Amino acid sequence: MAGRTRVLAQIRQLCCLGLPSEMVVPTLLRTVHLAVPATSWTFFWVDENCRVVNMYQYPVTPELTALYVAEFYGKKELEAWPGATQVMKTAADVDWTLREVDRKKFFRSEFYETCLRPRGSYEPIHAAIRVEGRLRGVLMLDRGSGEKPFMGSDLALLERIVPYLRHALENPPTSDPALTDSGEFGLMILDRAGRLQFLCPRARRLWFYANHSRIAPDRRSHGQERSLSEGVAGLARRLAAIAGGHEMAPPVIHHRNAWGRFVFRAYWLEQAIADPSGSQSVVDTSSTERSLIGVTIQYQEPLSLKLTRAMQDLPLSDREKAVCLLLAQGLSHSAIAGHLNIRPTTVKTYVRRVYEKLGVTKSEDLLRKLISIGLPG
């Protein structure tokens, strides 16, 4: 029970950061997973007609997601069930998603076989998020056929989480958030001409979300995708020009969209070639003509999100964590008092406790400590 209470407190804190919902949902859903484990999860943002205007999936399979929004949403899926839009319109707040669906027909459909079975989806449950009576979003959790099915206790937990999710959706962002490295990155490999040769699994996911600020059936992002692809290909050509003695800007580009910021950096990969003796490989550094180019994709997230995640395992009370977060972001004692609706003298007491527990003496040291906790080991 203590662990569950702690996770719910984490969810509440994440939903109260005042961040754009697209930026907080990825971390939020991973935290929900700690309370209600699932094989995969999807969050849908919907408009006043309950049509999908954006979606976030984890794990994401870019090809399947693109296929669903292009060919199945509101089209082929209707052969299996009333369709996602209609299901969302009539959905109970928290329920088994397939309760009113012809299950035999559903599990034999092309929609299930093509879009859902590869994701391990079998018995989804959902939480509908309504703000002032209007549906604003739907969280869907899946478990595979070989896993323990969702129970009533899982639905009860989702019911406790729904008010926090509603708070995250109903309140507009308080400001444009400062972004910082999340520690999450992937690797792309290009040739000298900028043609893609390889994407590691994490890079595939980051590349997909970098290219798609909105994932919806009526959204066309081909121009954005082409522009970003051309920009990354240009990094390879820029690197080659630098190797040829030309003065060029550093091979780095920053791309920001609804999910956060994505930083692309290009560098030469040392090329391994066979030793003539056949006993080992050696590195050819004599020429870059045949060398491949590595491009890292670094995801940057809101600073407040990273700090919140770093604080979860610290020996602080919920109120101390709230003060710690605001202090690390540079707020004065009086500003913290106004934000939390407490007295400045009370803030001073909390600050003293935080400093003592974490072994720091000023806010700059506190920020450095929290950021170091969030760095990958």
CSV table of C-alpha atoms in Angstrom, one decimal:
chain,number,residue,atom,x,y,z
A,1,MET,CA,0.0,0.0,0.0
A,2,ALA,CA,2.9,2.4,0.8
A,3,GLY,CA,4.4,1.8,-2.6
A,4,ARG,CA,1.0,2.5,-4.3
A,5,THR,CA,0.5,5.6,-2.3
A,6,ARG,CA,3.9,6.8,-3.3
A,7,VAL,CA,3.2,6.2,-7.0
A,8,LEU,CA,-0.1,8.1,-6.8
A,9,ALA,CA,1.8,11.0,-5.1
A,10,GLN,CA,4.3,11.0,-8.0
A,11,ILE,CA,1.4,11.1,-10.5
A,12,ARG,CA,-0.3,13.9,-8.7
A,13,GLN,CA,3.0,15.9,-8.7
A,14,LEU,CA,3.6,15.4,-12.4
A,15,CYS,CA,0.1,16.5,-13.2
A,16,CYS,CA,0.5,19.7,-11.2
A,17,LEU,CA,3.7,20.9,-12.9
A,18,GLY,CA,1.8,23.2,-15.3
A,19,LEU,CA,3.5,21.7,-18.4
A,20,PRO,CA,2.0,21.2,-21.9
A,21,SER,CA,0.3,17.8,-21.8
A,22,GLU,CA,2.3,16.4,-24.7
A,23,MET,CA,5.5,17.1,-22.8
A,24,VAL,CA,4.4,15.5,-19.5
A,25,VAL,CA,2.4,12.5,-20.8
A,26,PRO,CA,5.3,10.3,-21.8
A,27,THR,CA,6.8,10.4,-18.2
A,28,LEU,CA,3.3,10.4,-16.7
A,29,LEU,CA,2.3,7.1,-18.4
A,30,ARG,CA,5.5,5.4,-17.4
A,31,THR,CA,4.6,6.3,-13.8
A,32,VAL,CA,1.0,5.1,-14.3
A,33,HIS,CA,2.6,1.8,-15.4
A,34,LEU,CA,4.1,1.4,-11.9
A,35,ALA,CA,0.6,1.4,-10.5
A,36,VAL,CA,-1.2,-0.5,-13.3
A,37,PRO,CA,1.4,-2.6,-15.2
A,38,ALA,CA,0.7,-3.0,-18.9
A,39,THR,CA,2.3,-4.4,-22.1
A,40,SER,CA,1.7,-1.2,-23.9
A,41,TRP,CA,-0.2,2.1,-23.4
A,42,THR,CA,-1.7,4.8,-25.6
A,43,PHE,CA,-2.9,8.2,-24.8
A,44,PHE,CA,-5.4,9.9,-27.3
A,45,TRP,CA,-6.1,13.6,-27.3
A,46,VAL,CA,-9.6,14.3,-28.8
A,47,ASP,CA,-11.5,17.2,-30.1
A,48,GLU,CA,-15.1,18.3,-29.3
A,49,ASN,CA,-16.4,15.6,-31.7
A,50,CYS,CA,-14.3,12.9,-30.0
A,51,ARG,CA,-12.0,12.6,-33.0
A,52,VAL,CA,-8.3,11.9,-32.4
A,53,VAL,CA,-6.1,15.0,-32.8
A,54,ASN,CA,-2.9,13.5,-31.3
A,55,MET,CA,-1.7,10.3,-29.8
A,56,TYR,CA,1.3,9.0,-27.8
A,57,GLN,CA,2.2,5.3,-27.8
A,58,TYR,CA,4.7,3.3,-25.9
A,59,PRO,CA,6.2,1.2,-27.2
A,60,VAL,CA,5.7,2.8,-30.6
A,61,THR,CA,6.0,0.9,-33.9
A,62,PRO,CA,6.1,3.8,-36.4
A,63,GLU,CA,5.0,1.7,-39.4
A,64,LEU,CA,1.9,0.4,-37.5
A,65,THR,CA,1.0,3.8,-36.2
A,66,ALA,CA,1.2,5.4,-39.6
A,67,LEU,CA,-0.8,2.5,-41.1
A,68,TYR,CA,-3.5,2.8,-38.5
A,69,VAL,CA,-4.1,6.6,-38.9
A,70,ALA,CA,-3.9,6.3,-42.7
A,71,GLU,CA,-5.9,3.2,-43.5
A,72,PHE,CA,-7.8,1.9,-40.4
A,73,TYR,CA,-8.9,4.8,-38.3
A,74,GLY,CA,-12.6,5.5,-39.2
A,75,LYS,CA,-12.2,3.1,-42.2
A,76,LYS,CA,-11.1,-0.5,-42.0
A,77,GLU,CA,-11.5,-0.6,-38.2
A,78,LEU,CA,-15.3,-0.3,-38.7
A,79,GLU,CA,-15.3,-3.9,-39.8
A,80,ALA,CA,-14.2,-5.0,-36.3
A,81,TRP,CA,-16.0,-2.5,-34.0
A,82,PRO,CA,-17.9,0.8,-34.0
A,83,GLY,CA,-14.6,2.7,-34.5
A,84,ALA,CA,-12.4,4.5,-32.0
A,85,THR,CA,-14.3,7.8,-32.3
A,86,GLN,CA,-17.7,6.1,-31.5
A,87,VAL,CA,-16.2,4.0,-28.7
A,88,MET,CA,-14.8,7.1,-27.1
A,89,LYS,CA,-18.1,8.9,-27.4
A,90,THR,CA,-19.9,6.2,-25.4
A,91,ALA,CA,-17.1,5.0,-23.2
A,92,ALA,CA,-17.6,4.8,-19.4
A,93,ASP,CA,-15.0,6.7,-17.4
A,94,VAL,CA,-13.1,3.6,-16.5
A,95,ASP,CA,-13.9,0.2,-18.1
A,96,TRP,CA,-12.9,-2.7,-20.2
A,97,THR,CA,-12.7,-1.3,-23.7
A,98,LEU,CA,-14.2,-4.3,-25.4
A,99,ARG,CA,-17.2,-4.8,-23.0
A,100,GLU,CA,-19.8,-3.9,-25.7
A,101,VAL,CA,-17.9,-5.3,-28.7
A,102,ASP,CA,-18.5,-8.5,-30.6
A,103,ARG,CA,-15.3,-10.1,-29.3
A,104,LYS,CA,-15.3,-13.1,-31.7
A,105,LYS,CA,-15.6,-10.7,-34.7
A,106,PHE,CA,-13.0,-8.3,-33.2
A,107,PHE,CA,-10.2,-10.8,-32.7
A,108,ARG,CA,-10.7,-12.3,-36.2
A,109,SER,CA,-10.6,-8.9,-37.9
A,110,GLU,CA,-7.8,-7.5,-40.1
A,111,PHE,CA,-7.7,-4.5,-37.8
A,112,TYR,CA,-6.8,-6.6,-34.8
A,113,GLU,CA,-4.4,-8.8,-36.7
A,114,THR,CA,-2.6,-5.9,-38.4
A,115,CYS,CA,-2.6,-3.1,-35.9
A,116,LEU,CA,-3.1,-4.6,-32.4
A,117,ARG,CA,-1.8,-8.2,-32.2
A,118,PRO,CA,1.8,-7.1,-33.1
A,119,ARG,CA,1.6,-4.7,-30.1
A,120,GLY,CA,0.6,-7.5,-27.7
A,121,SER,CA,-2.9,-6.0,-27.3
A,122,TYR,CA,-5.6,-8.4,-26.1
A,123,GLU,CA,-7.7,-7.2,-23.2
A,124,PRO,CA,-7.5,-3.3,-23.2
A,125,ILE,CA,-8.9,-1.2,-20.4
A,126,HIS,CA,-9.3,2.6,-20.6
A,127,ALA,CA,-9.8,5.8,-18.6
A,128,ALA,CA,-11.8,8.6,-20.2
A,129,ILE,CA,-10.7,12.0,-19.2
A,130,ARG,CA,-13.5,14.6,-19.2
A,131,VAL,CA,-13.2,18.3,-18.4
A,132,GLU,CA,-16.5,20.0,-17.6
A,133,GLY,CA,-18.4,17.1,-19.2
A,134,ARG,CA,-16.4,17.1,-22.5
A,135,LEU,CA,-14.1,14.3,-23.4
A,136,ARG,CA,-10.6,15.6,-23.7
A,137,GLY,CA,-8.5,12.4,-23.7
A,138,VAL,CA,-8.5,8.7,-23.3
A,139,LEU,CA,-5.8,6.5,-21.8
A,140,MET,CA,-5.8,2.9,-23.0
A,141,LEU,CA,-3.7,0.1,-21.4
A,142,ASP,CA,-3.1,-3.3,-23.0
A,143,ARG,CA,-2.0,-6.7,-21.8
A,144,GLY,CA,-1.2,-9.7,-24.0
A,145,SER,CA,-3.2,-12.9,-24.2
A,146,GLY,CA,-0.5,-14.8,-22.2
A,147,GLU,CA,-0.5,-12.3,-19.3
A,148,LYS,CA,-2.6,-11.9,-16.2
A,149,PRO,CA,-5.8,-10.1,-17.3
A,150,PHE,CA,-6.8,-6.8,-15.8
A,151,MET,CA,-8.8,-7.0,-12.6
A,152,GLY,CA,-11.4,-4.8,-10.9
A,153,SER,CA,-8.6,-3.6,-8.6
A,154,ASP,CA,-6.8,-2.2,-11.7
A,155,LEU,CA,-9.9,-0.3,-12.7
A,156,ALA,CA,-10.2,1.0,-9.2
A,157,LEU,CA,-6.7,2.4,-9.3
A,158,LEU,CA,-7.3,4.0,-12.7
A,159,GLU,CA,-10.4,5.7,-11.1
A,160,ARG,CA,-8.1,7.2,-8.5
A,161,ILE,CA,-5.7,8.5,-11.2
A,162,VAL,CA,-8.3,10.1,-13.5
A,163,PRO,CA,-8.7,13.3,-11.4
A,164,TYR,CA,-5.0,13.9,-11.7
A,165,LEU,CA,-5.0,13.4,-15.5
A,166,ARG,CA,-8.0,15.7,-15.7
A,167,HIS,CA,-6.0,18.4,-13.9
A,168,ALA,CA,-3.1,18.0,-16.4
A,169,LEU,CA,-5.5,18.5,-19.3
A,170,GLU,CA,-7.7,21.2,-18.0
A,171,ASN,CA,-5.1,23.7,-17.0
A,172,PRO,CA,-3.1,25.6,-19.7
A,173,PRO,CA,0.7,25.7,-19.4
A,174,THR,CA,1.8,28.3,-16.9
A,175,SER,CA,4.8,29.3,-19.1
A,176,ASP,CA,7.1,28.1,-21.9
A,177,PRO,CA,9.2,25.6,-20.0
A,178,ALA,CA,13.0,25.6,-19.8
A,179,LEU,CA,14.3,22.4,-21.4
A,180,THR,CA,17.3,20.3,-20.5
A,181,ASP,CA,18.9,17.0,-21.6
A,182,SER,CA,16.9,14.0,-20.4
A,183,GLY,CA,19.7,11.5,-20.7
A,184,GLU,CA,17.7,9.7,-23.4
A,185,PHE,CA,19.4,9.4,-26.8
A,186,GLY,CA,19.7,7.2,-29.9
A,187,LEU,CA,22.1,6.7,-32.8
A,188,MET,CA,21.5,7.1,-36.5
A,189,ILE,CA,24.1,6.1,-39.1
A,190,LEU,CA,24.3,7.9,-42.4
A,191,ASP,CA,26.6,7.8,-45.4
A,192,ARG,CA,28.6,10.8,-46.7
A,193,ALA,CA,25.7,11.8,-48.9
A,194,GLY,CA,23.3,11.9,-45.9
A,195,ARG,CA,21.4,8.7,-46.8
A,196,LEU,CA,20.1,6.8,-43.7
A,197,GLN,CA,21.8,3.4,-43.2
A,198,PHE,CA,20.8,2.4,-39.7
A,199,LEU,CA,18.6,3.5,-36.7
A,200,CYS,CA,18.9,1.9,-33.3
A,201,PRO,CA,15.6,1.1,-31.6
A,202,ARG,CA,15.6,4.1,-29.4
A,203,ALA,CA,16.6,6.4,-32.3
A,204,ARG,CA,13.6,5.0,-34.2
A,205,ARG,CA,11.2,6.1,-31.5
A,206,LEU,CA,12.9,9.5,-31.1
A,207,TRP,CA,13.1,10.1,-34.8
A,208,PHE,CA,9.3,9.3,-35.1
A,209,TYR,CA,8.3,11.8,-32.5
A,210,ALA,CA,10.8,14.4,-33.7
A,211,ASN,CA,9.1,14.1,-37.1
A,212,HIS,CA,5.5,14.1,-35.8
A,213,SER,CA,4.4,16.8,-33.5
A,214,ARG,CA,0.8,15.7,-34.2
A,215,ILE,CA,-0.2,12.1,-34.9
A,216,ALA,CA,-3.7,12.1,-36.2
A,217,PRO,CA,-5.7,10.9,-39.3
A,218,ASP,CA,-6.4,14.4,-40.6
A,219,ARG,CA,-2.9,15.7,-39.9
A,220,ARG,CA,-0.3,15.9,-42.8
A,221,SER,CA,3.2,16.0,-41.5
A,222,HIS,CA,5.0,14.9,-44.7
A,223,GLY,CA,6.4,18.4,-45.2
A,224,GLN,CA,7.7,18.6,-41.7
A,225,GLU,CA,9.2,15.1,-42.0
A,226,ARG,CA,10.9,15.9,-45.3
A,227,SER,CA,12.3,19.2,-43.9
A,228,LEU,CA,13.8,17.4,-40.8
A,229,SER,CA,15.2,14.6,-43.0
A,230,GLU,CA,16.8,17.2,-45.3
A,231,GLY,CA,18.2,19.0,-42.3
A,232,VAL,CA,19.8,15.8,-40.8
A,233,ALA,CA,21.2,14.8,-44.2
A,234,GLY,CA,22.7,18.3,-44.4
A,235,LEU,CA,24.6,17.5,-41.2
A,236,ALA,CA,26.4,14.7,-43.0
A,237,ARG,CA,27.3,16.9,-46.0
A,238,ARG,CA,28.4,19.7,-43.6
A,239,LEU,CA,30.7,17.3,-41.8
A,240,ALA,CA,32.2,16.1,-45.1
A,241,ALA,CA,32.7,19.8,-46.1
A,242,ILE,CA,34.6,20.4,-42.9
A,243,ALA,CA,36.8,17.4,-43.5
A,244,GLY,CA,37.5,18.9,-46.9
A,245,GLY,CA,38.9,22.1,-45.4
A,246,HIS,CA,35.8,24.3,-45.7
A,247,GLU,CA,34.7,26.6,-43.0
A,248,MET,CA,31.2,25.5,-41.9
A,249,ALA,CA,28.9,25.9,-38.9
A,250,PRO,CA,29.2,23.0,-36.3
A,251,PRO,CA,27.2,19.9,-37.4
A,252,VAL,CA,24.4,20.4,-34.9
A,253,ILE,CA,20.7,21.2,-35.3
A,254,HIS,CA,18.0,21.8,-32.7
A,255,HIS,CA,14.4,20.8,-33.5
A,256,ARG,CA,11.6,21.6,-31.2
A,257,ASN,CA,8.0,20.5,-31.4
A,258,ALA,CA,5.1,19.6,-29.0
A,259,TRP,CA,7.0,16.8,-27.4
A,260,GLY,CA,10.1,18.7,-26.5
A,261,ARG,CA,13.4,19.4,-28.2
A,262,PHE,CA,15.5,17.0,-30.3
A,263,VAL,CA,19.2,17.8,-30.7
A,264,PHE,CA,21.1,16.1,-33.7
A,265,ARG,CA,24.9,16.0,-33.6
A,266,ALA,CA,27.0,14.5,-36.4
A,267,TYR,CA,30.5,13.0,-36.2
A,268,TRP,CA,32.7,10.6,-38.1
A,269,LEU,CA,32.5,6.9,-37.3
A,270,GLU,CA,35.9,5.1,-37.4
A,271,GLN,CA,35.6,2.4,-40.0
A,272,ALA,CA,36.8,-1.1,-39.1
A,273,ILE,CA,38.5,-2.9,-42.0
A,274,ALA,CA,39.9,-6.4,-42.2
A,275,ASP,CA,43.6,-7.0,-41.2
A,276,PRO,CA,45.4,-8.5,-44.2
A,277,SER,CA,46.6,-11.3,-41.8
A,278,GLY,CA,42.9,-12.1,-41.1
A,279,SER,CA,43.6,-12.3,-37.4
A,280,GLN,CA,41.9,-9.0,-36.3
A,281,SER,CA,40.3,-5.8,-37.5
A,282,VAL,CA,42.0,-2.5,-37.5
A,283,VAL,CA,40.7,1.0,-37.8
A,284,ASP,CA,41.1,2.9,-41.1
A,285,THR,CA,41.7,6.6,-40.2
A,286,SER,CA,43.6,7.5,-43.4
A,287,SER,CA,40.6,8.6,-45.3
A,288,THR,CA,37.0,9.7,-44.8
A,289,GLU,CA,35.9,8.8,-48.3
A,290,ARG,CA,34.3,5.6,-47.2
A,291,SER,CA,33.6,6.5,-43.6
A,292,LEU,CA,30.1,6.4,-42.2
A,293,ILE,CA,28.7,9.3,-40.1
A,294,GLY,CA,27.0,8.9,-36.7
A,295,VAL,CA,24.2,11.2,-35.7
A,296,THR,CA,23.0,11.2,-32.1
A,297,ILE,CA,19.5,12.2,-31.3
A,298,GLN,CA,19.4,13.7,-27.8
A,299,TYR,CA,15.9,14.3,-26.3
A,300,GLN,CA,15.5,17.4,-24.2
A,301,GLU,CA,12.6,17.6,-21.7
A,302,PRO,CA,11.3,20.3,-19.3
A,303,LEU,CA,13.7,20.9,-16.5
A,304,SER,CA,10.9,20.7,-13.9
A,305,LEU,CA,10.0,17.2,-15.2
A,306,LYS,CA,13.6,16.0,-14.8
A,307,LEU,CA,13.9,17.5,-11.4
A,308,THR,CA,10.6,15.9,-10.3
A,309,ARG,CA,11.8,12.5,-11.5
A,310,ALA,CA,15.1,12.9,-9.7
A,311,MET,CA,13.4,13.7,-6.4
A,312,GLN,CA,11.3,10.6,-6.2
A,313,ASP,CA,13.8,8.5,-4.3
A,314,LEU,CA,15.0,11.3,-2.0
A,315,PRO,CA,14.1,11.2,1.7
A,316,LEU,CA,11.8,14.2,1.4
A,317,SER,CA,8.1,14.6,2.4
A,318,ASP,CA,5.7,15.6,-0.3
A,319,ARG,CA,5.7,19.3,0.8
A,320,GLU,CA,9.5,19.3,1.0
A,321,LYS,CA,9.6,18.0,-2.6
A,322,ALA,CA,7.3,20.8,-3.7
A,323,VAL,CA,9.6,23.4,-2.1
A,324,CYS,CA,12.7,21.6,-3.4
A,325,LEU,CA,11.4,21.7,-7.0
A,326,LEU,CA,10.6,25.4,-6.9
A,327,LEU,CA,13.8,26.2,-5.1
A,328,ALA,CA,15.9,24.3,-7.7
A,329,GLN,CA,14.1,26.3,-10.5
A,330,GLY,CA,15.4,29.6,-8.9
A,331,LEU,CA,12.3,30.9,-7.2
A,332,SER,CA,12.7,33.1,-4.2
A,333,HIS,CA,11.4,32.3,-0.7
A,334,SER,CA,8.5,34.8,-1.2
A,335,ALA,CA,7.7,33.4,-4.6
A,336,ILE,CA,7.6,29.9,-3.2
A,337,ALA,CA,5.3,31.0,-0.4
A,338,GLY,CA,2.9,32.6,-2.9
A,339,HIS,CA,3.0,29.5,-5.2
A,340,LEU,CA,2.3,27.1,-2.3
A,341,ASN,CA,0.0,29.4,-0.3
A,342,ILE,CA,2.1,29.2,2.8
A,343,ARG,CA,4.0,31.7,4.9
A,344,PRO,CA,7.6,32.8,4.0
A,345,THR,CA,8.7,31.7,7.5
A,346,THR,CA,7.3,28.2,6.8
A,347,VAL,CA,9.2,28.2,3.5
A,348,LYS,CA,12.4,29.0,5.3
A,349,THR,CA,11.8,26.0,7.6
A,350,TYR,CA,11.2,23.7,4.7
A,351,VAL,CA,14.3,25.0,2.8
A,352,ARG,CA,16.5,24.4,5.9
A,353,ARG,CA,15.2,20.8,6.1
A,354,VAL,CA,15.8,20.1,2.4
A,355,TYR,CA,19.3,21.5,2.6
A,356,GLU,CA,20.1,19.4,5.7
A,357,LYS,CA,18.7,16.2,4.2
A,358,LEU,CA,20.5,16.6,0.9
A,359,GLY,CA,23.8,18.0,2.2
A,360,VAL,CA,23.7,21.3,0.3
A,361,THR,CA,23.9,24.9,1.4
A,362,LYS,CA,22.4,26.9,-1.5
A,363,SER,CA,20.0,26.5,-4.4
A,364,GLU,CA,22.7,26.3,-7.1
A,365,ASP,CA,24.2,23.2,-5.3
A,366,LEU,CA,20.7,21.7,-5.0
A,367,LEU,CA,20.1,22.1,-8.7
A,368,ARG,CA,23.4,20.4,-9.6
A,369,LYS,CA,22.7,17.6,-7.2
A,370,LEU,CA,19.3,16.9,-8.6
A,371,ILE,CA,20.5,17.0,-12.2
A,372,SER,CA,23.4,14.6,-11.4
A,373,ILE,CA,20.8,12.2,-10.0
A,374,GLY,CA,19.0,12.2,-13.3
A,375,LEU,CA,22.1,11.5,-15.4
A,376,PRO,CA,22.4,8.0,-16.8
A,377,GLY,CA,24.8,5.8,-14.8
